[in-house]
JSON list of C-alpha atoms in Angstrom, two decimals:
[
{"chain": "A", "resi": 26, "resn": "SER", "atom": "CA", "xyz": [0.01, 0.19, 0.12]},
{"chain": "A", "resi": 27, "resn": "GLN", "atom": "CA", "xyz": [1.28, 3.23, -0.77]},
{"chain": "A", "resi": 28, "resn": "GLN", "atom": "CA", "xyz": [2.45, 5.23, 2.30]},
{"chain": "A", "resi": 29, "resn": "GLY", "atom": "CA", "xyz": [3.00, 8.92, 0.83]},
{"chain": "A", "resi": 30, "resn": "GLU", "atom": "CA", "xyz": [-0.12, 10.37, -0.72]},
{"chain": "A", "resi": 31, "resn": "GLU", "atom": "CA", "xyz": [0.40, 13.95, -3.27]},
{"chain": "A", "resi": 32, "resn": "ASP", "atom": "CA", "xyz": [-1.72, 16.71, -3.37]},
{"chain": "A", "resi": 33, "resn": "PRO", "atom": "CA", "xyz": [-2.90, 17.65, -6.18]},
{"chain": "A", "resi": 34, "resn": "GLN", "atom": "CA", "xyz": [-2.26, 14.62, -8.88]},
{"chain": "A", "resi": 35, "resn": "ALA", "atom": "CA", "xyz": [-1.95, 17.73, -11.30]},
{"chain": "A", "resi": 36, "resn": "LEU", "atom": "CA", "xyz": [-0.50, 21.01, -11.31]},
{"chain": "A", "resi": 37, "resn": "SER", "atom": "CA", "xyz": [-0.26, 23.67, -14.06]},
{"chain": "A", "resi": 38, "resn": "ILE", "atom": "CA", "xyz": [1.08, 27.35, -13.52]},
{"chain": "A", "resi": 39, "resn": "GLN", "atom": "CA", "xyz": [2.51, 30.24, -15.34]},
{"chain": "A", "resi": 40, "resn": "GLU", "atom": "CA", "xyz": [6.55, 29.97, -15.59]},
{"chain": "A", "resi": 41, "resn": "GLY", "atom": "CA", "xyz": [7.86, 32.72, -12.73]},
{"chain": "A", "resi": 42, "resn": "GLU", "atom": "CA", "xyz": [4.98, 31.53, -10.80]},
{"chain": "A", "resi": 43, "resn": "ASN", "atom": "CA", "xyz": [5.62, 29.14, -7.12]},
{"chain": "A", "resi": 44, "resn": "ALA", "atom": "CA", "xyz": [4.39, 25.67, -7.30]},
{"chain": "A", "resi": 45, "resn": "THR", "atom": "CA", "xyz": [3.49, 23.98, -3.98]},
{"chain": "A", "resi": 46, "resn": "MET", "atom": "CA", "xyz": [3.33, 20.09, -3.50]},
{"chain": "A", "resi": 47, "resn": "ASN", "atom": "CA", "xyz": [1.94, 18.33, -1.12]},
{"chain": "A", "resi": 48, "resn": "CYS", "atom": "CA", "xyz": [2.35, 14.42, 0.54]},
{"chain": "A", "resi": 49, "resn": "SER", "atom": "CA", "xyz": [0.91, 13.08, 3.52]},
{"chain": "A", "resi": 50, "resn": "TYR", "atom": "CA", "xyz": [1.63, 10.06, 5.00]},
{"chain": "A", "resi": 51, "resn": "LYS", "atom": "CA", "xyz": [0.14, 7.22, 7.45]},
{"chain": "A", "resi": 52, "resn": "THR", "atom": "CA", "xyz": [2.52, 6.04, 9.34]},
{"chain": "A", "resi": 53, "resn": "SER", "atom": "CA", "xyz": [5.73, 6.96, 11.51]},
{"chain": "A", "resi": 54, "resn": "ILE", "atom": "CA", "xyz": [8.96, 8.25, 9.33]},
{"chain": "A", "resi": 55, "resn": "ASN", "atom": "CA", "xyz": [12.70, 8.48, 9.79]},
{"chain": "A", "resi": 56, "resn": "ASN", "atom": "CA", "xyz": [12.87, 10.74, 7.01]},
{"chain": "A", "resi": 57, "resn": "LEU", "atom": "CA", "xyz": [10.88, 11.85, 4.29]},
{"chain": "A", "resi": 58, "resn": "GLN", "atom": "CA", "xyz": [12.43, 12.69, 0.52]},
{"chain": "A", "resi": 59, "resn": "TRP", "atom": "CA", "xyz": [11.00, 14.37, -2.54]},
{"chain": "A", "resi": 60, "resn": "TYR", "atom": "CA", "xyz": [11.84, 12.82, -6.38]},
{"chain": "A", "resi": 61, "resn": "ARG", "atom": "CA", "xyz": [11.60, 14.80, -9.54]},
{"chain": "A", "resi": 62, "resn": "GLN", "atom": "CA", "xyz": [10.92, 12.68, -12.76]},
{"chain": "A", "resi": 63, "resn": "ASN", "atom": "CA", "xyz": [10.54, 14.14, -16.30]},
{"chain": "A", "resi": 64, "resn": "SER", "atom": "CA", "xyz": [8.85, 12.30, -18.97]},
{"chain": "A", "resi": 65, "resn": "GLY", "atom": "CA", "xyz": [10.05, 9.14, -19.96]},
{"chain": "A", "resi": 66, "resn": "ARG", "atom": "CA", "xyz": [13.04, 9.34, -17.66]},
{"chain": "A", "resi": 67, "resn": "GLY", "atom": "CA", "xyz": [14.06, 7.76, -14.37]},
{"chain": "A", "resi": 68, "resn": "LEU", "atom": "CA", "xyz": [13.35, 9.64, -11.05]},
{"chain": "A", "resi": 69, "resn": "VAL", "atom": "CA", "xyz": [16.16, 11.95, -10.08]},
{"chain": "A", "resi": 70, "resn": "HIS", "atom": "CA", "xyz": [16.51, 13.01, -5.60]},
{"chain": "A", "resi": 71, "resn": "LEU", "atom": "CA", "xyz": [15.82, 16.82, -5.49]},
{"chain": "A", "resi": 72, "resn": "ILE", "atom": "CA", "xyz": [16.33, 16.77, -1.04]},
{"chain": "A", "resi": 73, "resn": "LEU", "atom": "CA", "xyz": [15.76, 14.80, 1.73]},
{"chain": "A", "resi": 74, "resn": "ILE", "atom": "CA", "xyz": [14.20, 15.89, 5.16]},
{"chain": "A", "resi": 75, "resn": "ARG", "atom": "CA", "xyz": [14.81, 14.26, 8.18]},
{"chain": "A", "resi": 76, "resn": "SER", "atom": "CA", "xyz": [12.08, 13.82, 10.94]},
{"chain": "A", "resi": 77, "resn": "ASN", "atom": "CA", "xyz": [14.09, 16.24, 13.47]},
{"chain": "A", "resi": 78, "resn": "GLU", "atom": "CA", "xyz": [13.71, 18.68, 11.12]},
{"chain": "A", "resi": 79, "resn": "ARG", "atom": "CA", "xyz": [11.13, 20.97, 10.31]},
{"chain": "A", "resi": 80, "resn": "GLU", "atom": "CA", "xyz": [12.46, 23.12, 6.79]},
{"chain": "A", "resi": 81, "resn": "LYS", "atom": "CA", "xyz": [14.89, 22.84, 4.57]},
{"chain": "A", "resi": 82, "resn": "HIS", "atom": "CA", "xyz": [15.98, 24.78, 1.49]},
{"chain": "A", "resi": 83, "resn": "SER", "atom": "CA", "xyz": [18.11, 23.61, -2.13]},
{"chain": "A", "resi": 84, "resn": "GLY", "atom": "CA", "xyz": [18.32, 26.65, -4.22]},
{"chain": "A", "resi": 85, "resn": "ARG", "atom": "CA", "xyz": [15.11, 26.89, -5.67]},
{"chain": "A", "resi": 86, "resn": "LEU", "atom": "CA", "xyz": [13.11, 24.23, -3.66]},
{"chain": "A", "resi": 87, "resn": "ARG", "atom": "CA", "xyz": [11.93, 24.32, -0.01]},
{"chain": "A", "resi": 88, "resn": "VAL", "atom": "CA", "xyz": [10.85, 21.47, 1.76]},
{"chain": "A", "resi": 89, "resn": "THR", "atom": "CA", "xyz": [8.69, 21.24, 5.06]},
{"chain": "A", "resi": 90, "resn": "LEU", "atom": "CA", "xyz": [7.94, 18.56, 7.43]},
{"chain": "A", "resi": 91, "resn": "ASP", "atom": "CA", "xyz": [5.21, 18.60, 10.09]},
{"chain": "A", "resi": 92, "resn": "THR", "atom": "CA", "xyz": [5.88, 15.23, 11.32]},
{"chain": "A", "resi": 93, "resn": "SER", "atom": "CA", "xyz": [2.10, 15.86, 13.99]},
{"chain": "A", "resi": 94, "resn": "LYS", "atom": "CA", "xyz": [0.43, 16.00, 10.88]},
{"chain": "A", "resi": 95, "resn": "LYS", "atom": "CA", "xyz": [2.41, 13.65, 8.98]},
{"chain": "A", "resi": 96, "resn": "SER", "atom": "CA", "xyz": [2.45, 16.25, 5.93]},
{"chain": "A", "resi": 97, "resn": "SER", "atom": "CA", "xyz": [5.15, 17.65, 4.12]},
{"chain": "A", "resi": 98, "resn": "SER", "atom": "CA", "xyz": [5.22, 20.18, 0.92]},
{"chain": "A", "resi": 99, "resn": "LEU", "atom": "CA", "xyz": [7.50, 20.64, -1.50]},
{"chain": "A", "resi": 100, "resn": "LEU", "atom": "CA", "xyz": [7.63, 24.62, -2.86]},
{"chain": "A", "resi": 101, "resn": "ILE", "atom": "CA", "xyz": [9.70, 25.57, -5.90]},
{"chain": "A", "resi": 102, "resn": "THR", "atom": "CA", "xyz": [9.91, 29.53, -6.64]},
{"chain": "A", "resi": 103, "resn": "ALA", "atom": "CA", "xyz": [10.33, 30.83, -9.87]},
{"chain": "A", "resi": 104, "resn": "SER", "atom": "CA", "xyz": [9.39, 28.08, -11.69]},
{"chain": "A", "resi": 105, "resn": "ARG", "atom": "CA", "xyz": [10.90, 27.20, -14.94]},
{"chain": "A", "resi": 106, "resn": "ALA", "atom": "CA", "xyz": [9.30, 25.26, -18.14]},
{"chain": "A", "resi": 107, "resn": "ALA", "atom": "CA", "xyz": [11.91, 22.92, -17.44]},
{"chain": "A", "resi": 108, "resn": "ASP", "atom": "CA", "xyz": [10.68, 22.32, -13.80]},
{"chain": "A", "resi": 109, "resn": "THR", "atom": "CA", "xyz": [7.47, 20.33, -16.04]},
{"chain": "A", "resi": 110, "resn": "ALA", "atom": "CA", "xyz": [7.52, 17.06, -14.46]},
{"chain": "A", "resi": 111, "resn": "SER", "atom": "CA", "xyz": [6.46, 14.82, -12.36]},
{"chain": "A", "resi": 112, "resn": "TYR", "atom": "CA", "xyz": [7.42, 15.25, -8.68]},
{"chain": "A", "resi": 113, "resn": "PHE", "atom": "CA", "xyz": [7.11, 12.09, -5.91]},
{"chain": "A", "resi": 114, "resn": "CYS", "atom": "CA", "xyz": [7.48, 12.42, -1.84]},
{"chain": "A", "resi": 115, "resn": "ALA", "atom": "CA", "xyz": [9.37, 8.67, -0.53]},
{"chain": "A", "resi": 116, "resn": "THR", "atom": "CA", "xyz": [8.87, 8.11, 3.17]},
{"chain": "A", "resi": 117, "resn": "GLY", "atom": "CA", "xyz": [11.73, 5.69, 5.29]},
{"chain": "A", "resi": 118, "resn": "PRO", "atom": "CA", "xyz": [9.78, 4.39, 7.61]},
{"chain": "A", "resi": 119, "resn": "GLY", "atom": "CA", "xyz": [11.12, 4.25, 11.22]},
{"chain": "A", "resi": 120, "resn": "GLY", "atom": "CA", "xyz": [12.70, 1.00, 11.89]},
{"chain": "A", "resi": 121, "resn": "SER", "atom": "CA", "xyz": [13.99, 0.39, 8.48]},
{"chain": "A", "resi": 122, "resn": "ASN", "atom": "CA", "xyz": [17.18, 0.94, 6.65]},
{"chain": "A", "resi": 123, "resn": "TYR", "atom": "CA", "xyz": [16.84, 0.66, 3.53]},
{"chain": "A", "resi": 124, "resn": "LYS", "atom": "CA", "xyz": [12.86, 0.53, 1.75]},
{"chain": "A", "resi": 125, "resn": "LEU", "atom": "CA", "xyz": [11.40, 3.45, 1.01]},
{"chain": "A", "resi": 126, "resn": "THR", "atom": "CA", "xyz": [7.88, 3.84, -0.42]},
{"chain": "A", "resi": 127, "resn": "PHE", "atom": "CA", "xyz": [6.65, 6.44, -3.02]},
{"chain": "A", "resi": 128, "resn": "GLY", "atom": "CA", "xyz": [3.05, 8.00, -3.94]},
{"chain": "A", "resi": 129, "resn": "LYS", "atom": "CA", "xyz": [1.61, 8.73, -6.77]},
{"chain": "A", "resi": 130, "resn": "GLY", "atom": "CA", "xyz": [3.25, 12.05, -8.07]},
{"chain": "A", "resi": 131, "resn": "THR", "atom": "CA", "xyz": [1.81, 15.11, -8.41]},
{"chain": "A", "resi": 132, "resn": "LEU", "atom": "CA", "xyz": [2.41, 16.72, -12.42]},
{"chain": "A", "resi": 133, "resn": "LEU", "atom": "CA", "xyz": [3.28, 19.66, -12.37]},
{"chain": "A", "resi": 134, "resn": "THR", "atom": "CA", "xyz": [3.00, 21.45, -16.00]},
{"chain": "A", "resi": 135, "resn": "VAL", "atom": "CA", "xyz": [4.92, 25.20, -16.19]},
{"chain": "A", "resi": 136, "resn": "ASN", "atom": "CA", "xyz": [3.45, 27.06, -19.23]},
{"chain": "A", "resi": 137, "resn": "PRO", "atom": "CA", "xyz": [5.94, 29.55, -20.95]},
{"chain": "B", "resi": 16, "resn": "ASP", "atom": "CA", "xyz": [23.61, 10.29, -13.41]},
{"chain": "B", "resi": 17, "resn": "ALA", "atom": "CA", "xyz": [24.78, 7.49, -11.11]},
{"chain": "B", "resi": 18, "resn": "GLY", "atom": "CA", "xyz": [26.40, 5.04, -12.98]},
{"chain": "B", "resi": 19, "resn": "ILE", "atom": "CA", "xyz": [23.42, 2.59, -13.33]},
{"chain": "B", "resi": 20, "resn": "THR", "atom": "CA", "xyz": [22.42, 1.42, -16.69]},
{"chain": "B", "resi": 21, "resn": "GLN", "atom": "CA", "xyz": [19.54, -1.12, -17.46]},
{"chain": "B", "resi": 22, "resn": "SER", "atom": "CA", "xyz": [18.94, -4.13, -20.55]},
{"chain": "B", "resi": 23, "resn": "PRO", "atom": "CA", "xyz": [17.43, -3.96, -22.42]},
{"chain": "B", "resi": 24, "resn": "ARG", "atom": "CA", "xyz": [15.15, -0.31, -22.51]},
{"chain": "B", "resi": 25, "resn": "HIS", "atom": "CA", "xyz": [12.28, -1.68, -24.54]},
{"chain": "B", "resi": 26, "resn": "LYS", "atom": "CA", "xyz": [10.80, -5.40, -24.55]},
{"chain": "B", "resi": 27, "resn": "VAL", "atom": "CA", "xyz": [8.07, -6.54, -26.45]},
{"chain": "B", "resi": 28, "resn": "THR", "atom": "CA", "xyz": [7.33, -10.35, -25.36]},
{"chain": "B", "resi": 29, "resn": "GLU", "atom": "CA", "xyz": [4.24, -12.99, -26.09]},
{"chain": "B", "resi": 30, "resn": "THR", "atom": "CA", "xyz": [1.82, -14.25, -22.46]},
{"chain": "B", "resi": 31, "resn": "GLY", "atom": "CA", "xyz": [3.66, -17.28, -20.83]},
{"chain": "B", "resi": 32, "resn": "THR", "atom": "CA", "xyz": [7.58, -15.86, -22.00]},
{"chain": "B", "resi": 33, "resn": "PRO", "atom": "CA", "xyz": [10.49, -15.68, -19.55]},
{"chain": "B", "resi": 34, "resn": "VAL", "atom": "CA", "xyz": [11.96, -12.22, -19.63]},
{"chain": "B", "resi": 35, "resn": "THR", "atom": "CA", "xyz": [15.02, -11.55, -17.92]},
{"chain": "B", "resi": 36, "resn": "LEU", "atom": "CA", "xyz": [15.78, -7.40, -17.27]},
{"chain": "B", "resi": 37, "resn": "ARG", "atom": "CA", "xyz": [19.10, -6.78, -16.22]},
{"chain": "B", "resi": 38, "resn": "CYS", "atom": "CA", "xyz": [20.38, -3.98, -13.68]},
{"chain": "B", "resi": 39, "resn": "HIS", "atom": "CA", "xyz": [24.23, -2.79, -13.61]},
{"chain": "B", "resi": 40, "resn": "GLN", "atom": "CA", "xyz": [26.13, -0.69, -11.49]},
{"chain": "B", "resi": 41, "resn": "THR", "atom": "CA", "xyz": [29.28, 0.96, -11.57]},
{"chain": "B", "resi": 42, "resn": "GLU", "atom": "CA", "xyz": [29.00, 2.44, -8.04]},
{"chain": "B", "resi": 43, "resn": "ASN", "atom": "CA", "xyz": [29.68, -0.89, -5.74]},
{"chain": "B", "resi": 44, "resn": "HIS", "atom": "CA", "xyz": [26.22, 0.36, -3.76]},
{"chain": "B", "resi": 45, "resn": "ARG", "atom": "CA", "xyz": [25.06, -2.25, -1.14]},
{"chain": "B", "resi": 46, "resn": "TYR", "atom": "CA", "xyz": [21.54, -1.93, -1.84]},
{"chain": "B", "resi": 47, "resn": "MET", "atom": "CA", "xyz": [19.53, -2.66, -5.17]},
{"chain": "B", "resi": 48, "resn": "TYR", "atom": "CA", "xyz": [15.87, -2.23, -5.79]},
{"chain": "B", "resi": 49, "resn": "TRP", "atom": "CA", "xyz": [13.50, -3.38, -8.78]},
{"chain": "B", "resi": 50, "resn": "TYR", "atom": "CA", "xyz": [9.94, -1.02, -8.98]},
{"chain": "B", "resi": 51, "resn": "ARG", "atom": "CA", "xyz": [7.52, -1.05, -11.51]},
{"chain": "B", "resi": 52, "resn": "GLN", "atom": "CA", "xyz": [5.62, 2.02, -12.18]},
{"chain": "B", "resi": 53, "resn": "ASP", "atom": "CA", "xyz": [2.19, 1.56, -13.73]},
{"chain": "B", "resi": 54, "resn": "PRO", "atom": "CA", "xyz": [-0.33, 4.55, -14.69]},
{"chain": "B", "resi": 55, "resn": "GLY", "atom": "CA", "xyz": [-2.59, 5.30, -11.41]},
{"chain": "B", "resi": 56, "resn": "HIS", "atom": "CA", "xyz": [-0.24, 3.39, -8.92]},
{"chain": "B", "resi": 57, "resn": "GLY", "atom": "CA", "xyz": [3.23, 5.26, -8.63]},
{"chain": "B", "resi": 58, "resn": "LEU", "atom": "CA", "xyz": [6.25, 3.41, -7.71]},
{"chain": "B", "resi": 59, "resn": "ARG", "atom": "CA", "xyz": [5.70, -0.09, -6.06]},
{"chain": "B", "resi": 60, "resn": "LEU", "atom": "CA", "xyz": [8.94, -1.81, -5.01]},
{"chain": "B", "resi": 61, "resn": "ILE", "atom": "CA", "xyz": [9.16, -5.45, -6.28]},
{"chain": "B", "resi": 62, "resn": "HIS", "atom": "CA", "xyz": [12.24, -7.03, -4.91]},
{"chain": "B", "resi": 63, "resn": "TYR", "atom": "CA", "xyz": [15.36, -5.71, -3.07]},
{"chain": "B", "resi": 64, "resn": "SER", "atom": "CA", "xyz": [18.84, -6.63, -2.39]},
{"chain": "B", "resi": 65, "resn": "TYR", "atom": "CA", "xyz": [20.69, -6.03, 0.64]},
{"chain": "B", "resi": 66, "resn": "GLY", "atom": "CA", "xyz": [24.24, -7.48, -0.38]},
{"chain": "B", "resi": 67, "resn": "VAL", "atom": "CA", "xyz": [25.22, -10.60, -3.02]},
{"chain": "B", "resi": 68, "resn": "LYS", "atom": "CA", "xyz": [22.77, -13.27, -2.51]},
{"chain": "B", "resi": 69, "resn": "ASP", "atom": "CA", "xyz": [20.93, -11.44, 0.26]},
{"chain": "B", "resi": 70, "resn": "THR", "atom": "CA", "xyz": [17.24, -10.42, -1.36]},
{"chain": "B", "resi": 71, "resn": "ASP", "atom": "CA", "xyz": [13.97, -9.94, -0.01]},
{"chain": "B", "resi": 72, "resn": "LYS", "atom": "CA", "xyz": [10.62, -9.09, -1.28]},
{"chain": "B", "resi": 73, "resn": "GLY", "atom": "CA", "xyz": [8.69, -5.03, -1.99]},
{"chain": "B", "resi": 74, "resn": "GLU", "atom": "CA", "xyz": [4.65, -5.41, -2.04]},
{"chain": "B", "resi": 75, "resn": "VAL", "atom": "CA", "xyz": [4.47, -6.51, -5.80]},
{"chain": "B", "resi": 76, "resn": "SER", "atom": "CA", "xyz": [6.69, -9.31, -5.55]},
{"chain": "B", "resi": 77, "resn": "ASP", "atom": "CA", "xyz": [4.56, -12.25, -7.45]},
{"chain": "B", "resi": 78, "resn": "GLY", "atom": "CA", "xyz": [5.24, -13.38, -10.93]},
{"chain": "B", "resi": 79, "resn": "TYR", "atom": "CA", "xyz": [8.82, -12.31, -10.18]},
{"chain": "B", "resi": 80, "resn": "SER", "atom": "CA", "xyz": [12.12, -13.47, -8.97]},
{"chain": "B", "resi": 81, "resn": "VAL", "atom": "CA", "xyz": [15.29, -11.60, -8.54]},
{"chain": "B", "resi": 82, "resn": "SER", "atom": "CA", "xyz": [19.01, -13.12, -8.14]},
{"chain": "B", "resi": 83, "resn": "ARG", "atom": "CA", "xyz": [22.50, -11.17, -7.24]},
{"chain": "B", "resi": 84, "resn": "SER", "atom": "CA", "xyz": [25.55, -13.13, -8.15]},
{"chain": "B", "resi": 85, "resn": "LYS", "atom": "CA", "xyz": [27.92, -9.89, -8.29]},
{"chain": "B", "resi": 86, "resn": "THR", "atom": "CA", "xyz": [27.23, -6.68, -6.26]},
{"chain": "B", "resi": 87, "resn": "GLU", "atom": "CA", "xyz": [26.70, -4.86, -9.18]},
{"chain": "B", "resi": 88, "resn": "ASP", "atom": "CA", "xyz": [24.16, -6.79, -10.64]},
{"chain": "B", "resi": 89, "resn": "PHE", "atom": "CA", "xyz": [20.45, -7.44, -10.09]},
{"chain": "B", "resi": 90, "resn": "LEU", "atom": "CA", "xyz": [18.28, -9.81, -12.45]},
{"chain": "B", "resi": 91, "resn": "LEU", "atom": "CA", "xyz": [14.47, -9.04, -12.49]},
{"chain": "B", "resi": 92, "resn": "THR", "atom": "CA", "xyz": [13.03, -12.38, -13.93]},
{"chain": "B", "resi": 93, "resn": "LEU", "atom": "CA", "xyz": [9.76, -12.68, -15.00]},
{"chain": "B", "resi": 94, "resn": "GLU", "atom": "CA", "xyz": [9.31, -16.83, -15.33]},
{"chain": "B", "resi": 95, "resn": "SER", "atom": "CA", "xyz": [6.25, -16.36, -17.07]},
{"chain": "B", "resi": 96, "resn": "ALA", "atom": "CA", "xyz": [5.05, -13.41, -18.33]},
{"chain": "B", "resi": 97, "resn": "THR", "atom": "CA", "xyz": [1.79, -12.43, -18.26]},
{"chain": "B", "resi": 98, "resn": "SER", "atom": "CA", "xyz": [-0.03, -8.83, -19.53]},
{"chain": "B", "resi": 99, "resn": "SER", "atom": "CA", "xyz": [-0.43, -7.69, -16.22]},
{"chain": "B", "resi": 100, "resn": "GLN", "atom": "CA", "xyz": [3.66, -7.57, -15.66]},
{"chain": "B", "resi": 101, "resn": "THR", "atom": "CA", "xyz": [3.03, -4.90, -18.98]},
{"chain": "B", "resi": 102, "resn": "SER", "atom": "CA", "xyz": [4.51, -1.92, -16.86]},
{"chain": "B", "resi": 103, "resn": "VAL", "atom": "CA", "xyz": [7.96, 0.27, -16.68]},
{"chain": "B", "resi": 104, "resn": "TYR", "atom": "CA", "xyz": [10.43, -1.12, -14.57]},
{"chain": "B", "resi": 105, "resn": "PHE", "atom": "CA", "xyz": [13.44, 0.99, -12.73]},
{"chain": "B", "resi": 106, "resn": "CYS", "atom": "CA", "xyz": [16.07, 0.32, -11.11]},
{"chain": "B", "resi": 107, "resn": "ALA", "atom": "CA", "xyz": [17.66, 1.84, -8.04]},
{"chain": "B", "resi": 108, "resn": "ILE", "atom": "CA", "xyz": [20.54, 1.75, -5.91]},
{"chain": "B", "resi": 109, "resn": "SER", "atom": "CA", "xyz": [21.64, 3.28, -2.55]},
{"chain": "B", "resi": 110, "resn": "GLU", "atom": "CA", "xyz": [24.48, 3.10, -0.03]},
{"chain": "B", "resi": 111, "resn": "SER", "atom": "CA", "xyz": [22.30, 2.99, 3.17]},
{"chain": "B", "resi": 112, "resn": "SER", "atom": "CA", "xyz": [24.42, 3.87, 6.36]},
{"chain": "B", "resi": 113, "resn": "GLY", "atom": "CA", "xyz": [23.75, 3.89, 9.95]},
{"chain": "B", "resi": 114, "resn": "ARG", "atom": "CA", "xyz": [19.93, 4.43, 10.83]},
{"chain": "B", "resi": 115, "resn": "ALA", "atom": "CA", "xyz": [18.87, 6.29, 7.82]},
{"chain": "B", "resi": 116, "resn": "THR", "atom": "CA", "xyz": [17.86, 5.59, 4.42]},
{"chain": "B", "resi": 117, "resn": "ASP", "atom": "CA", "xyz": [19.94, 7.39, 2.05]},
{"chain": "B", "resi": 118, "resn": "THR", "atom": "CA", "xyz": [19.25, 8.96, -1.65]},
{"chain": "B", "resi": 119, "resn": "GLN", "atom": "CA", "xyz": [18.29, 6.02, -4.12]},
{"chain": "B", "resi": 120, "resn": "TYR", "atom": "CA", "xyz": [19.55, 6.81, -7.52]},
{"chain": "B", "resi": 121, "resn": "PHE", "atom": "CA", "xyz": [17.55, 5.51, -10.58]},
{"chain": "B", "resi": 122, "resn": "GLY", "atom": "CA", "xyz": [17.95, 3.94, -14.00]},
{"chain": "B", "resi": 123, "resn": "PRO", "atom": "CA", "xyz": [16.69, 4.89, -17.43]},
{"chain": "B", "resi": 124, "resn": "GLY", "atom": "CA", "xyz": [14.25, 2.56, -17.05]},
{"chain": "B", "resi": 125, "resn": "THR", "atom": "CA", "xyz": [12.75, -0.91, -19.46]},
{"chain": "B", "resi": 126, "resn": "ARG", "atom": "CA", "xyz": [9.40, -0.77, -21.12]},
{"chain": "B", "resi": 127, "resn": "LEU", "atom": "CA", "xyz": [8.22, -4.58, -21.05]},
{"chain": "B", "resi": 128, "resn": "THR", "atom": "CA", "xyz": [5.18, -5.04, -23.16]},
{"chain": "B", "resi": 129, "resn": "VAL", "atom": "CA", "xyz": [3.65, -8.20, -22.83]},
{"chain": "B", "resi": 130, "resn": "LEU", "atom": "CA", "xyz": [1.16, -9.27, -25.75]}
]
């Protein structure tokens, strides 16, 4: 069964706008990761946030984690057409050393 | 890109035929994974390996077997392919250390069609 669930399933914005995607999960986690997948390609890791962290930045990406609500958000600022992709959250459950559980993804379309 | 290759990249086969997909890494990472990706289901773990000859099942392992005789190679076998196994298959690797699950690096995928 899926652990993470992204919301919305699809998002369409104009270039320059910010994009926010959310992820909710059900059980305790050790860390939460976000991945990007361009059409026809493999997933690429974007950012990892650990359960004891609340916010993390990487370039134009900002990730927040609220363990009390079992949710995370990914913000992409000043979006570009090249950001068009599917975005997945993945959770590493506490007690497991090597397995991630992926959500179904959010398809982001950035219109030029 | 991490040094991960998958072969073949595309395959069309018939129901009942055995199929083997290969994942090869040059990173010497300990952990290797096979996922399938289907519309509406996201990525689902089929099998994974935590060392040579050490493998375990994921959430959708029925109809699949794996083998890892060398660190660099992880094979996924469909003993008798069915149409429900039509999917895109991804291999991933990671070098988990300590108690945290580390980043996974993905291969380019294999598109398998079972007629």
